CSV table of N, CA and C in Angstrom, one decimal:
chain,number,residue,atom,x,y,z
A,1,MET,N,-75.0,22.5,-20.2
A,1,MET,CA,-75.8,21.4,-20.8
A,1,MET,C,-77.2,21.7,-20.4
A,2,GLN,N,-78.1,21.9,-21.4
A,2,GLN,CA,-79.5,22.2,-21.2
A,2,GLN,C,-80.3,21.0,-20.8
A,3,ARG,N,-81.2,21.0,-19.9
A,3,ARG,CA,-81.8,19.9,-19.5
A,3,ARG,C,-83.4,20.2,-19.2
A,4,ASP,N,-84.2,19.3,-19.8
A,4,ASP,CA,-85.7,19.5,-19.5
A,4,ASP,C,-85.9,18.7,-18.2
A,5,GLU,N,-86.5,19.5,-17.2
A,5,GLU,CA,-86.8,19.0,-15.9
A,5,GLU,C,-87.8,17.8,-15.9
A,6,ASN,N,-88.6,17.6,-17.0
A,6,ASN,CA,-89.5,16.6,-17.1
A,6,ASN,C,-88.9,15.3,-17.5
A,7,VAL,N,-87.7,15.4,-18.0
A,7,VAL,CA,-86.9,14.1,-18.4
A,7,VAL,C,-86.1,13.7,-17.3
A,8,LYS,N,-86.2,12.5,-16.8
A,8,LYS,CA,-85.5,11.9,-15.8
A,8,LYS,C,-84.3,11.2,-16.4
A,9,CYS,N,-83.0,11.5,-15.9
A,9,CYS,CA,-81.9,10.8,-16.3
A,9,CYS,C,-81.5,9.6,-15.4
A,10,ASN,N,-81.1,8.6,-16.1
A,10,ASN,CA,-80.6,7.5,-15.4
A,10,ASN,C,-79.3,7.0,-15.9
A,11,LYS,N,-78.8,6.0,-15.3
A,11,LYS,CA,-77.3,5.6,-15.7
A,11,LYS,C,-77.2,5.4,-17.2
A,12,PHE,N,-78.3,5.0,-17.9
A,12,PHE,CA,-78.1,4.7,-19.4
A,12,PHE,C,-78.1,6.0,-20.2
A,13,THR,N,-79.0,6.9,-19.8
A,13,THR,CA,-79.0,8.2,-20.5
A,13,THR,C,-77.7,9.0,-20.3
A,14,ILE,N,-77.2,8.9,-19.0
A,14,ILE,CA,-76.0,9.6,-18.8
A,14,ILE,C,-74.8,9.1,-19.5
A,15,SER,N,-74.8,7.7,-19.5
A,15,SER,CA,-73.7,6.9,-20.2
A,15,SER,C,-73.7,7.3,-21.7
A,16,SER,N,-75.0,7.4,-22.3
A,16,SER,CA,-75.0,7.7,-23.7
A,16,SER,C,-74.5,9.2,-24.0
A,17,ALA,N,-74.9,10.1,-23.0
A,17,ALA,CA,-74.5,11.4,-23.1
A,17,ALA,C,-72.9,11.6,-23.0
A,18,LEU,N,-72.4,10.8,-22.1
A,18,LEU,CA,-70.9,10.8,-22.0
A,18,LEU,C,-70.2,10.2,-23.2
A,19,ALA,N,-70.8,9.1,-23.8
A,19,ALA,CA,-70.4,8.5,-25.1
A,19,ALA,C,-70.4,9.6,-26.3
A,20,ALA,N,-71.5,10.4,-26.3
A,20,ALA,CA,-71.5,11.4,-27.3
A,20,ALA,C,-70.5,12.5,-27.1
A,21,SER,N,-70.3,12.8,-25.9
A,21,SER,CA,-69.3,13.8,-25.5
A,21,SER,C,-67.9,13.2,-25.9
A,22,ALA,N,-67.6,12.0,-25.7
A,22,ALA,CA,-66.4,11.4,-26.0
A,22,ALA,C,-66.1,11.4,-27.5
A,23,SER,N,-67.2,11.1,-28.2
A,23,SER,CA,-67.1,10.9,-29.7
A,23,SER,C,-66.7,12.1,-30.4
A,24,VAL,N,-67.1,13.3,-29.8
A,24,VAL,CA,-66.7,14.6,-30.4
A,24,VAL,C,-65.6,15.3,-29.7
A,25,GLN,N,-65.0,14.6,-28.7
A,25,GLN,CA,-63.9,15.0,-27.9
A,25,GLN,C,-64.2,16.3,-27.2
A,26,SER,N,-65.4,16.4,-26.6
A,26,SER,CA,-65.8,17.7,-25.9
A,26,SER,C,-65.6,17.4,-24.4
A,27,LEU,N,-64.3,17.8,-23.9
A,27,LEU,CA,-64.0,17.7,-22.6
A,27,LEU,C,-64.9,18.6,-21.7
A,28,ARG,N,-65.2,19.9,-22.2
A,28,ARG,CA,-66.1,20.9,-21.5
A,28,ARG,C,-67.5,20.1,-21.2
A,29,LEU,N,-68.1,19.6,-22.2
A,29,LEU,CA,-69.5,18.9,-22.0
A,29,LEU,C,-69.3,17.7,-21.1
A,30,GLY,N,-68.3,17.0,-21.2
A,30,GLY,CA,-68.0,15.9,-20.4
A,30,GLY,C,-68.0,16.2,-18.9
A,31,LYS,N,-67.3,17.3,-18.7
A,31,LYS,CA,-67.2,17.8,-17.2
A,31,LYS,C,-68.5,18.4,-16.7
A,32,GLU,N,-69.3,18.9,-17.7
A,32,GLU,CA,-70.6,19.4,-17.2
A,32,GLU,C,-71.5,18.2,-16.8
A,33,ILE,N,-71.4,17.1,-17.6
A,33,ILE,CA,-72.2,15.9,-17.3
A,33,ILE,C,-71.6,15.3,-16.0
A,34,HIS,N,-70.3,15.3,-15.9
A,34,HIS,CA,-69.8,14.8,-14.6
A,34,HIS,C,-70.3,15.6,-13.4
A,35,GLY,N,-70.3,16.9,-13.5
A,35,GLY,CA,-70.9,17.7,-12.4
A,35,GLY,C,-72.4,17.3,-12.1
A,36,HIS,N,-73.2,17.0,-13.2
A,36,HIS,CA,-74.6,16.6,-13.0
A,36,HIS,C,-74.6,15.2,-12.3
A,37,ILE,N,-73.7,14.3,-12.7
A,37,ILE,CA,-73.6,13.1,-12.1
A,37,ILE,C,-73.4,13.2,-10.6
A,38,VAL,N,-72.5,14.0,-10.2
A,38,VAL,CA,-72.2,14.1,-8.7
A,38,VAL,C,-73.3,14.8,-8.0
A,39,ARG,N,-74.0,15.8,-8.6
A,39,ARG,CA,-75.2,16.4,-8.1
A,39,ARG,C,-76.3,15.5,-7.8
A,40,THR,N,-76.5,14.6,-8.8
A,40,THR,CA,-77.8,13.7,-8.6
A,40,THR,C,-77.4,12.3,-8.0
A,41,GLY,N,-76.2,12.1,-7.6
A,41,GLY,CA,-75.9,10.9,-6.8
A,41,GLY,C,-75.7,9.7,-7.7
A,42,LEU,N,-75.6,9.9,-9.0
A,42,LEU,CA,-75.2,8.7,-9.8
A,42,LEU,C,-73.8,8.3,-9.9
A,43,ASP,N,-73.0,9.0,-9.0
A,43,ASP,CA,-71.5,8.8,-9.1
A,43,ASP,C,-71.1,7.5,-8.4
A,44,SER,N,-72.0,6.7,-7.9
A,44,SER,CA,-71.7,5.4,-7.3
A,44,SER,C,-71.9,4.2,-8.2
A,45,ASP,N,-72.4,4.6,-9.5
A,45,ASP,CA,-72.8,3.4,-10.4
A,45,ASP,C,-71.6,3.1,-11.2
A,46,ALA,N,-71.4,1.7,-11.4
A,46,ALA,CA,-70.3,1.3,-12.1
A,46,ALA,C,-70.3,1.5,-13.6
A,47,VAL,N,-71.6,1.5,-14.1
A,47,VAL,CA,-71.8,1.8,-15.6
A,47,VAL,C,-71.4,3.2,-15.8
A,48,VAL,N,-71.8,4.1,-14.9
A,48,VAL,CA,-71.5,5.6,-15.1
A,48,VAL,C,-69.9,5.8,-14.9
A,49,TRP,N,-69.4,5.2,-14.0
A,49,TRP,CA,-67.8,5.4,-13.8
A,49,TRP,C,-67.1,4.9,-15.0
A,50,SER,N,-67.6,3.8,-15.6
A,50,SER,CA,-66.9,3.2,-16.8
A,50,SER,C,-67.0,4.2,-17.9
A,51,ALA,N,-68.2,4.9,-18.1
A,51,ALA,CA,-68.5,5.8,-19.2
A,51,ALA,C,-67.6,7.0,-18.9
A,52,LEU,N,-67.5,7.5,-17.7
A,52,LEU,CA,-66.7,8.7,-17.3
A,52,LEU,C,-65.2,8.4,-17.7
A,53,SER,N,-64.8,7.2,-17.3
A,53,SER,CA,-63.3,6.9,-17.6
A,53,SER,C,-63.1,6.9,-19.1
A,54,ASP,N,-64.0,6.3,-19.9
A,54,ASP,CA,-63.9,6.3,-21.2
A,54,ASP,C,-63.9,7.7,-21.9
A,55,MET,N,-64.9,8.6,-21.4
A,55,MET,CA,-64.9,9.9,-21.9
A,55,MET,C,-63.6,10.7,-21.7
A,56,TYR,N,-63.1,10.6,-20.4
A,56,TYR,CA,-61.9,11.4,-20.1
A,56,TYR,C,-60.7,10.9,-20.8
A,57,GLY,N,-60.6,9.5,-21.0
A,57,GLY,CA,-59.5,9.0,-21.8
A,57,GLY,C,-59.5,9.4,-23.3
A,58,LYS,N,-60.7,9.4,-23.9
A,58,LYS,CA,-60.9,9.8,-25.3
A,58,LYS,C,-60.7,11.3,-25.5
A,59,CYS,N,-60.9,12.1,-24.5
A,59,CYS,CA,-60.8,13.5,-24.6
A,59,CYS,C,-59.4,13.9,-24.2
A,60,GLY,N,-58.5,13.0,-23.9
A,60,GLY,CA,-57.1,13.2,-23.7
A,60,GLY,C,-56.7,13.7,-22.3
A,61,SER,N,-57.7,13.4,-21.4
A,61,SER,CA,-57.4,13.9,-20.0
A,61,SER,C,-57.4,12.6,-19.1
A,62,VAL,N,-56.5,11.8,-19.4
A,62,VAL,CA,-56.3,10.5,-18.6
A,62,VAL,C,-56.2,10.7,-17.2
A,63,ASP,N,-55.5,11.8,-16.8
A,63,ASP,CA,-55.3,12.0,-15.3
A,63,ASP,C,-56.6,12.1,-14.6
A,64,GLU,N,-57.6,12.7,-15.2
A,64,GLU,CA,-58.8,13.0,-14.6
A,64,GLU,C,-59.7,11.6,-14.6
A,65,ALA,N,-59.4,10.7,-15.4
A,65,ALA,CA,-60.1,9.5,-15.5
A,65,ALA,C,-59.8,8.7,-14.3
């Protein structure tokens, strides 16, 4: 995932990126976003966790959700 360092991600931009990943069923991209979430400390947000669960479910990886 390419990221512009001048653009700050928040729970809403991350959730949108996860929704886009889920809509095209790109588990690889979803996992990259998940890694970014963990690295940036957004992993404690309920909105982000909901989007993560949705993405993993729609990508057929329910065990990881």
